[in-house]
Tab-separated table of C-alpha atoms in Angstrom:
chain	number	residue	atom	x	y	z
A	1	UNK	CA	19.205	1.546	47.758
A	2	UNK	CA	18.858	4.372	45.289
A	3	UNK	CA	18.025	7.638	46.942
A	4	UNK	CA	14.622	9.207	46.871
A	5	UNK	CA	15.469	12.028	44.502
A	6	UNK	CA	16.927	9.713	41.871
A	7	UNK	CA	13.791	7.520	41.900
A	8	UNK	CA	11.550	10.552	41.687
A	9	UNK	CA	13.354	11.828	38.625
A	10	UNK	CA	13.122	8.449	36.934
A	11	UNK	CA	9.377	8.212	37.576
A	12	UNK	CA	8.811	11.619	36.005
A	13	UNK	CA	10.879	10.717	32.912
A	14	UNK	CA	9.111	7.409	32.419
A	15	UNK	CA	5.766	9.167	32.794
A	16	UNK	CA	6.591	11.691	30.108
A	17	UNK	CA	7.830	8.902	27.831
A	18	UNK	CA	4.533	7.081	28.357
A	19	UNK	CA	2.662	10.196	27.392
A	20	UNK	CA	4.561	10.367	24.140
A	21	UNK	CA	4.096	6.736	23.278
A	22	UNK	CA	0.431	6.799	24.057
A	23	UNK	CA	-0.018	9.855	21.863
A	24	UNK	CA	1.866	8.166	19.021
A	25	UNK	CA	-0.316	5.178	19.368
A	26	UNK	CA	-3.441	7.306	19.058
A	27	UNK	CA	-2.034	9.100	15.938
A	28	UNK	CA	-1.164	5.781	14.327
A	29	UNK	CA	-4.629	4.398	15.069
A	30	UNK	CA	-6.216	7.387	13.284
A	31	UNK	CA	-3.810	7.110	10.286
A	32	UNK	CA	-4.411	3.401	10.125
A	33	UNK	CA	-8.106	3.895	9.732
A	34	UNK	CA	-7.671	6.470	7.017
A	35	UNK	CA	-5.235	4.262	5.131
A	36	UNK	CA	-7.497	1.284	5.450
A	37	UNK	CA	-10.321	3.294	3.901
A	38	UNK	CA	-8.076	3.873	0.906
A	39	UNK	CA	-7.634	0.102	0.442
A	40	UNK	CA	-11.383	-0.405	0.733
A	41	UNK	CA	-11.940	2.237	-1.931
A	42	UNK	CA	-9.469	0.626	-4.185
A	43	UNK	CA	-11.059	-2.789	-4.018
A	44	UNK	CA	-14.073	-2.282	-6.346
A	45	UNK	CA	-11.794	-0.883	-9.045
A	46	UNK	CA	-9.246	-3.687	-8.660
A	47	UNK	CA	-11.982	-6.405	-8.629
A	48	UNK	CA	-13.807	-5.097	-11.645
A	49	UNK	CA	-10.603	-4.699	-13.615
A	50	UNK	CA	-9.549	-8.225	-12.760
A	51	UNK	CA	-12.973	-9.566	-13.734
A	52	UNK	CA	-12.887	-7.899	-17.161
A	53	UNK	CA	-9.298	-9.099	-17.709
A	54	UNK	CA	-10.085	-12.700	-16.820
A	55	UNK	CA	-13.179	-12.652	-18.959
A	56	UNK	CA	-11.162	-11.347	-21.895
A	57	UNK	CA	-8.256	-13.707	-21.577
A	58	UNK	CA	-10.623	-16.635	-21.416
A	59	UNK	CA	-12.203	-15.676	-24.690
A	60	UNK	CA	-8.773	-15.249	-26.284
A	61	UNK	CA	-6.186	-18.015	-26.611
A	62	UNK	CA	-2.755	-17.056	-25.327
A	63	UNK	CA	-1.030	-16.986	-28.576
A	64	UNK	CA	-3.240	-14.339	-30.024
A	65	UNK	CA	-1.946	-11.616	-27.747
A	66	UNK	CA	1.731	-10.924	-27.797
A	67	UNK	CA	2.210	-9.261	-24.524
A	68	UNK	CA	5.244	-7.055	-24.151
A	69	UNK	CA	5.298	-7.710	-20.415
A	70	UNK	CA	5.383	-11.457	-20.803
A	71	UNK	CA	8.864	-12.061	-22.031
A	72	UNK	CA	10.026	-15.061	-20.091
A	73	UNK	CA	13.752	-15.466	-20.075
A	74	UNK	CA	16.112	-16.559	-17.346
A	75	UNK	CA	16.602	-13.515	-15.267
A	76	UNK	CA	19.782	-11.642	-16.015
A	77	UNK	CA	19.012	-8.185	-14.863
A	78	UNK	CA	16.971	-7.993	-11.784
A	79	UNK	CA	15.244	-5.106	-10.007
A	80	UNK	CA	14.067	-5.523	-6.449
A	81	UNK	CA	11.572	-2.958	-5.172
A	82	UNK	CA	11.982	-2.685	-1.384
A	83	UNK	CA	9.059	-0.941	0.291
A	84	UNK	CA	9.725	0.236	3.882
A	85	UNK	CA	8.553	3.203	5.881
A	86	UNK	CA	9.979	6.685	6.234
A	87	UNK	CA	9.899	6.711	9.985
A	88	UNK	CA	10.960	4.273	12.651
A	89	UNK	CA	9.449	3.234	15.968
A	90	UNK	CA	7.354	0.539	14.404
A	91	UNK	CA	8.867	-2.594	15.794
A	92	UNK	CA	10.450	-5.069	13.410
A	93	UNK	CA	8.549	-3.657	10.437
A	94	UNK	CA	11.521	-2.296	8.493
A	95	UNK	CA	14.158	-4.785	9.601
A	96	UNK	CA	11.965	-7.676	8.384
A	97	UNK	CA	11.818	-6.228	4.883
A	98	UNK	CA	15.527	-5.403	4.845
A	99	UNK	CA	16.347	-8.910	6.069
A	100	UNK	CA	14.272	-10.525	3.388
A	101	UNK	CA	15.828	-8.275	0.712
A	102	UNK	CA	19.271	-9.187	1.918
A	103	UNK	CA	18.392	-12.895	1.848
A	104	UNK	CA	16.989	-12.622	-1.701
A	105	UNK	CA	20.138	-10.815	-2.826
A	106	UNK	CA	22.529	-13.286	-1.253
A	107	UNK	CA	20.711	-16.479	-2.048
A	108	UNK	CA	18.381	-16.171	-5.015
A	109	UNK	CA	20.141	-13.515	-7.140
A	110	UNK	CA	23.727	-13.849	-5.990
A	111	UNK	CA	25.071	-14.413	-9.507
A	112	UNK	CA	23.316	-11.330	-10.859
A	113	UNK	CA	24.476	-9.370	-7.832
A	114	UNK	CA	28.064	-10.451	-8.456
A	115	UNK	CA	27.876	-9.300	-12.047
A	116	UNK	CA	26.435	-5.996	-10.942
A	117	UNK	CA	23.167	-6.651	-12.696
A	118	UNK	CA	21.029	-6.355	-9.645
A	119	UNK	CA	19.476	-3.015	-8.728
A	120	UNK	CA	17.319	-1.857	-5.867
A	121	UNK	CA	14.492	0.636	-5.891
A	122	UNK	CA	13.736	1.751	-2.375
A	123	UNK	CA	10.452	3.308	-1.419
A	124	UNK	CA	10.759	4.528	2.158
A	125	UNK	CA	13.626	6.208	3.915
A	126	UNK	CA	14.551	3.312	6.237
A	127	UNK	CA	15.359	0.886	3.487
A	128	UNK	CA	17.183	3.583	1.561
A	129	UNK	CA	19.357	4.519	4.543
A	130	UNK	CA	20.311	0.930	5.074
A	131	UNK	CA	21.131	-0.045	1.518
A	132	UNK	CA	22.890	3.231	0.830
A	133	UNK	CA	25.711	1.995	3.034
A	134	UNK	CA	25.916	-1.331	1.300
A	135	UNK	CA	27.536	-2.103	-1.989
A	136	UNK	CA	24.286	-2.297	-3.911
A	137	UNK	CA	23.244	-0.389	-6.985
A	138	UNK	CA	20.398	1.865	-6.064
A	139	UNK	CA	17.958	3.599	-8.325
A	140	UNK	CA	16.919	7.105	-7.238
A	141	UNK	CA	14.801	6.637	-4.136
A	142	UNK	CA	11.090	7.353	-4.044
A	143	UNK	CA	10.737	8.237	-0.400
A	144	UNK	CA	8.381	11.166	-0.899
A	145	UNK	CA	5.839	8.760	-2.346
A	146	UNK	CA	4.761	7.928	1.132
A	147	UNK	CA	4.183	11.513	2.098
A	148	UNK	CA	1.487	11.985	-0.496
A	149	UNK	CA	0.142	8.564	-1.253
A	150	UNK	CA	-2.191	8.773	-4.228
A	151	UNK	CA	-2.729	6.532	-7.225
A	152	UNK	CA	-1.368	9.070	-9.674
A	153	UNK	CA	1.984	9.416	-7.901
A	154	UNK	CA	2.406	5.669	-7.456
A	155	UNK	CA	1.333	4.980	-11.010
A	156	UNK	CA	4.117	7.321	-12.239
A	157	UNK	CA	6.710	5.170	-10.497
A	158	UNK	CA	5.088	2.034	-11.684
A	159	UNK	CA	5.220	3.326	-15.226
A	160	UNK	CA	8.956	4.109	-14.892
A	161	UNK	CA	9.572	0.510	-13.764
A	162	UNK	CA	7.414	-0.897	-16.551
A	163	UNK	CA	9.099	1.182	-19.267
A	164	UNK	CA	12.504	0.191	-18.139
A	165	UNK	CA	11.340	-3.386	-18.242
A	166	UNK	CA	10.101	-3.084	-21.763
A	167	UNK	CA	13.271	-1.276	-22.709
A	168	UNK	CA	15.199	-4.314	-21.552
A	169	UNK	CA	16.879	-2.680	-18.542
A	170	UNK	CA	15.555	-5.429	-16.383
A	171	UNK	CA	14.010	-8.820	-17.148
A	172	UNK	CA	12.662	-9.478	-13.680
A	173	UNK	CA	11.132	-7.180	-11.093
A	174	UNK	CA	10.155	-8.286	-7.602
A	175	UNK	CA	8.403	-6.451	-4.823
A	176	UNK	CA	9.300	-7.018	-1.194
A	177	UNK	CA	6.925	-5.446	1.324
A	178	UNK	CA	4.812	-6.032	4.372
A	179	UNK	CA	1.291	-7.041	3.599
A	180	UNK	CA	-1.352	-5.895	6.060
A	181	UNK	CA	-3.232	-8.654	7.823
A	182	UNK	CA	-4.456	-6.932	10.879
A	183	UNK	CA	-3.045	-4.208	13.206
A	184	UNK	CA	-0.821	-6.663	14.969
A	185	UNK	CA	0.249	-8.992	12.120
A	186	UNK	CA	2.090	-8.170	8.891
A	187	UNK	CA	2.874	-10.798	6.356
A	188	UNK	CA	6.215	-10.305	4.680
A	189	UNK	CA	5.587	-10.690	0.997
A	190	UNK	CA	7.899	-11.274	-1.897
A	191	UNK	CA	5.869	-10.811	-5.026
A	192	UNK	CA	6.730	-11.104	-8.674
A	193	UNK	CA	5.801	-7.914	-10.476
A	194	UNK	CA	7.240	-8.478	-13.926
A	195	UNK	CA	7.170	-10.471	-16.143
A	196	UNK	CA	3.458	-10.953	-15.959
A	197	UNK	CA	2.244	-14.444	-15.257
A	198	UNK	CA	-0.732	-15.229	-17.443
A	199	UNK	CA	-3.926	-14.203	-15.706
A	200	UNK	CA	-5.065	-17.182	-13.691
A	201	UNK	CA	-8.578	-18.310	-14.527
A	202	UNK	CA	-9.210	-18.568	-10.813
A	203	UNK	CA	-12.540	-19.103	-9.191
A	204	UNK	CA	-14.030	-15.968	-10.679
A	205	UNK	CA	-17.170	-17.225	-12.298
A	206	UNK	CA	-18.058	-15.280	-15.383
A	207	UNK	CA	-21.215	-15.824	-17.243
A	208	UNK	CA	-20.431	-15.637	-20.909
A	209	UNK	CA	-21.962	-12.497	-22.252
A	210	UNK	CA	-21.801	-11.615	-25.926
A	211	UNK	CA	-19.968	-8.326	-25.610
A	212	UNK	CA	-19.187	-5.841	-28.336
A	213	UNK	CA	-15.500	-5.105	-28.026
A	214	UNK	CA	-14.245	-1.699	-28.970
A	215	UNK	CA	-11.752	-1.355	-30.615
A	216	UNK	CA	-11.084	-5.133	-30.283
A	217	UNK	CA	-10.233	-7.725	-27.635
A	218	UNK	CA	-6.437	-7.562	-28.170
A	219	UNK	CA	-6.256	-3.801	-28.008
A	220	UNK	CA	-8.308	-3.804	-24.799
A	221	UNK	CA	-6.150	-6.462	-23.162
A	222	UNK	CA	-3.069	-4.589	-24.169
A	223	UNK	CA	-4.379	-1.560	-22.505
A	224	UNK	CA	-5.746	-3.206	-19.486
A	225	UNK	CA	-2.547	-5.178	-18.491
A	226	UNK	CA	-0.516	-2.059	-17.712
A	227	UNK	CA	-3.486	-0.739	-15.786
A	228	UNK	CA	-3.720	-3.820	-13.681
A	229	UNK	CA	0.021	-3.766	-13.110
A	230	UNK	CA	-0.245	-0.296	-11.835
A	231	UNK	CA	-2.975	-1.323	-9.547
A	232	UNK	CA	-0.834	-4.214	-8.274
A	233	UNK	CA	2.005	-1.790	-7.534
A	234	UNK	CA	-0.327	0.745	-5.875
A	235	UNK	CA	-1.822	-2.041	-3.777
A	236	UNK	CA	1.636	-3.163	-2.601
A	237	UNK	CA	2.660	0.370	-1.538
A	238	UNK	CA	-0.767	0.984	0.107
A	239	UNK	CA	-0.629	-2.360	1.871
A	240	UNK	CA	2.820	-1.567	3.265
A	241	UNK	CA	1.625	1.862	4.325
A	242	UNK	CA	-1.357	0.427	6.233
A	243	UNK	CA	0.868	-2.276	7.751
A	244	UNK	CA	3.361	0.410	8.927
A	245	UNK	CA	0.703	2.181	10.871
A	246	UNK	CA	-0.556	-1.132	12.279
A	247	UNK	CA	2.930	-2.105	13.349
A	248	UNK	CA	3.576	1.331	14.920
A	249	UNK	CA	0.313	1.207	16.775
A	250	UNK	CA	1.086	-2.201	18.238
A	251	UNK	CA	4.693	-1.216	19.057
A	252	UNK	CA	3.507	1.979	20.807
A	253	UNK	CA	0.825	0.116	22.640
A	254	UNK	CA	3.378	-2.285	24.027
A	255	UNK	CA	5.697	0.580	24.926
A	256	UNK	CA	2.870	2.288	26.836
A	257	UNK	CA	2.110	-0.904	28.714
A	258	UNK	CA	5.790	-1.311	29.587
A	259	UNK	CA	5.986	2.234	30.813
A	260	UNK	CA	2.971	1.700	33.025
A	261	UNK	CA	4.568	-1.445	34.532
A	262	UNK	CA	7.756	0.441	35.116
A	263	UNK	CA	6.021	3.266	36.865
A	264	UNK	CA	4.275	0.822	39.142
A	265	UNK	CA	7.584	-0.839	40.109
A	266	UNK	CA	9.369	2.489	40.590
A	267	UNK	CA	6.531	3.862	42.697
A	268	UNK	CA	6.775	0.798	44.934
A	269	UNK	CA	10.498	1.271	45.197
A	270	UNK	CA	10.047	4.971	45.982
A	271	UNK	CA	7.577	4.257	48.788
A	272	UNK	CA	9.821	1.653	50.283
A	273	UNK	CA	12.742	4.054	50.289
A	274	UNK	CA	10.656	6.819	51.803
A	275	UNK	CA	9.456	4.525	54.624
A	276	UNK	CA	13.011	3.413	55.269
A	277	UNK	CA	14.196	6.988	55.675
A	278	UNK	CA	11.276	7.810	57.995
A	279	UNK	CA	12.062	4.723	60.120
A	280	UNK	CA	15.697	5.760	60.241
A	281	UNK	CA	14.858	9.303	61.305
A	282	UNK	CA	12.514	8.101	64.111
A	283	UNK	CA	15.197	5.706	65.240
A	284	UNK	CA	17.708	8.480	65.399
A	285	UNK	CA	15.318	10.744	67.397
A	286	UNK	CA	14.459	7.984	69.782
A	287	UNK	CA	18.048	6.891	70.353
A	288	UNK	CA	19.160	10.513	70.716
A	289	UNK	CA	16.481	11.049	73.464
A	290	UNK	CA	17.519	7.823	75.100
A	291	UNK	CA	21.157	8.950	75.198
A	292	UNK	CA	20.208	12.290	76.824
A	293	UNK	CA	18.151	10.576	79.498
A	294	UNK	CA	20.793	8.031	80.324
B	1	UNK	CA	-30.077	2.617	-15.911
B	2	UNK	CA	-27.441	2.423	-13.170
B	3	UNK	CA	-23.960	3.831	-13.489
B	4	UNK	CA	-20.885	3.619	-11.325
B	5	UNK	CA	-17.843	5.718	-12.004
B	6	UNK	CA	-14.825	4.398	-10.119
B	7	UNK	CA	-11.220	5.558	-9.900
B	8	UNK	CA	-8.501	3.795	-7.944
B	9	UNK	CA	-8.698	6.508	-5.321
B	10	UNK	CA	-12.406	6.682	-4.788
B	11	UNK	CA	-15.908	6.150	-6.098
B	12	UNK	CA	-16.802	9.275	-8.067
B	13	UNK	CA	-20.444	8.741	-8.812
B	14	UNK	CA	-23.145	6.129	-8.385
B	15	UNK	CA	-26.778	6.543	-9.423
B	16	UNK	CA	-29.554	6.393	-11.929
B	17	UNK	CA	-29.179	8.116	-15.228
B	18	UNK	CA	-30.975	8.367	-18.571
B	19	UNK	CA	-27.998	8.392	-20.869
B	20	UNK	CA	-24.244	8.826	-20.898
B	21	UNK	CA	-21.815	9.877	-23.584
B	22	UNK	CA	-18.276	8.544	-23.250
B	23	UNK	CA	-14.990	9.161	-25.234
B	24	UNK	CA	-14.462	5.697	-26.720
B	25	UNK	CA	-11.190	4.714	-28.356
B	26	UNK	CA	-12.853	4.538	-31.733
B	27	UNK	CA	-14.851	7.666	-31.193
B	28	UNK	CA	-17.282	9.022	-28.657
B	29	UNK	CA	-20.496	7.151	-28.248
B	30	UNK	CA	-23.668	7.365	-26.271
B	31	UNK	CA	-25.204	4.681	-24.102
B	32	UNK	CA	-28.966	4.700	-23.738
B	33	UNK	CA	-31.340	2.289	-22.037
B	34	UNK	CA	-31.079	-1.353	-23.248
B	35	UNK	CA	-27.737	-0.816	-24.918
B	36	UNK	CA	-26.099	-3.999	-26.097
B	37	UNK	CA	-23.339	-5.366	-23.830
B	38	UNK	CA	-20.069	-3.620	-24.664
B	39	UNK	CA	-16.584	-3.350	-23.282
B	40	UNK	CA	-14.580	-0.433	-24.571
B	41	UNK	CA	-11.427	1.372	-23.665
B	42	UNK	CA	-11.734	5.128	-23.297
B	43	UNK	CA	-9.644	8.128	-24.258
B	44	UNK	CA	-9.052	11.268	-22.381
B	45	UNK	CA	-12.207	13.356	-22.630
B	46	UNK	CA	-15.453	14.228	-21.045
B	47	UNK	CA	-18.117	11.895	-19.816
B	48	UNK	CA	-21.536	13.583	-20.164
B	49	UNK	CA	-24.272	12.066	-18.095
B	50	UNK	CA	-27.930	13.017	-18.320
B	51	UNK	CA	-29.972	12.168	-15.243
B	52	UNK	CA	-33.729	11.374	-15.011
B	53	UNK	CA	-34.726	15.030	-14.854
B	54	UNK	CA	-32.605	15.829	-17.951
B	55	UNK	CA	-29.828	17.551	-15.989
B	56	UNK	CA	-26.366	17.253	-17.365
B	57	UNK	CA	-23.299	16.343	-15.351
B	58	UNK	CA	-19.849	16.355	-16.917
B	59	UNK	CA	-16.707	14.595	-15.701
B	60	UNK	CA	-13.358	15.012	-17.349
B	61	UNK	CA	-11.556	11.618	-17.362
B	62	UNK	CA	-8.079	10.486	-18.215
B	63	UNK	CA	-8.495	7.240	-20.029
B	64	UNK	CA	-10.266	4.228	-18.670
B	65	UNK	CA	-12.547	1.366	-19.609
B	66	UNK	CA	-16.307	1.001	-19.643
B	67	UNK	CA	-18.439	-2.106	-19.334
B	68	UNK	CA	-22.145	-2.040	-20.154
B	69	UNK	CA	-24.228	-5.025	-19.251
B	70	UNK	CA	-27.981	-5.392	-18.656
B	71	UNK	CA	-28.514	-1.663	-18.023
B	72	UNK	CA	-25.656	-1.517	-15.613
B	73	UNK	CA	-22.686	0.623	-16.492
B	74	UNK	CA	-19.354	0.410	-14.827
B	75	UNK	CA	-16.837	3.061	-15.790
B	76	UNK	CA	-13.291	2.565	-14.550
B	77	UNK	CA	-11.409	5.852	-15.019
B	78	UNK	CA	-7.710	6.253	-14.341
B	79	UNK	CA	-8.387	9.649	-12.822
B	80	UNK	CA	-11.116	12.286	-12.889
B	81	UNK	CA	-10.366	15.939	-13.056
C-alpha cells in the first residue's frame, strides 16, 4: 500500500488541477455566451440579405446575370479552408477537423494533391501546427483572426480568397469547420464556398412587390453576391469559434468531474492507510507491553 | 416611418424617423413617408436621419444596401464608422 505522504501529495495535486479546470470551464462559459451573442446579432443581417437576394434572383432568369463566382468547371486547383482553434484543451474539437481535412485530401482531391494543385488555408494555430509538418502547400496562416474576431477582419480574408478565385488561382474552395449545435455537440461541416451554387428558392416566401431597383437588378445582384459570400465565411468562422468554447466548456466540465471522483477515491485510500498504521502502532504497543509482563 | 440600420456586427439603430438621406449608387437620395418600394445599393458616405423632433443624426457608412417597403426601411451597411 502506498504510504501516507505519497497519497497526501497526490490529493493536493489533483485538487489544484481541479481548481484550474473548473476555472477554465467558467471562462469558457462566459466566452461562449459572448460569442453566441455575436451570432445572434449577425442573424438579422444575414436573413435580410438572403431575402433580398432570393427575391432578386427570382425576378431575374439565370442567364441574365453572368456571375464571376459561378464558373463551374471540374475542379483542378482546390483550396481547403481549415478552421480550428488557437488553443487546445477542448476535447476532440481540433482533431475532428484535421481528420476530416486529411480524409478530403486523400480521398476526394487526391489527384489534385498529387499534382500539387491543392492548397490549404488554416485559420487557427492547431490546424496550422499540424499541417505545417505535412507535405501540404499552405497559404499564409490567419491565426490572429481568432484573437480579434470582427466582420471587417474576416471579410478581408474572405476577399483575398474570392479575388484569388476570380483570378483563377483556384476553381474550388471548401470550408471545413465545426458548426455549433449546442455546448456539448459540434457538427463537423464540409461546406462548398466557391463556386457559388445558384441561390436556392427555398421556402422563403416573398410577396412580389414592385420595387424600384437602383441602379438595376443585375448591378445589385453583382454587388450582393460577394457580400453574402463574406457573410457565409464570417458565419463559418464565428460558428467554429462558438463551437470551440462549447467544446472546451464540456471538456473542462468532464475533467472537473473526473478530478472530483479521483479525490474521493484517493481520500478513501488515504483514510484506509491511516487507519492501518494506527492499528499497527497499537498492536506494537500492546505486544510490547505483553512481552515486558511475560 | 420605421428604420433599422444593421451591420454584420450589430444593430446600429432602430426607431421612428421623419426622413433619411442615403448615398445611393446613382446619387444620394432622400426617403420620406410613403416612398415607393425601392432596393438600392449604397456607396460610402453619410446617412442623414431626421427624427420626429427634427433632430439630425448622421452615420458614416461603408457601402451597403437599402430596402424601403411600406414605410419600413432596412439599411444593411457593411460597417459604420
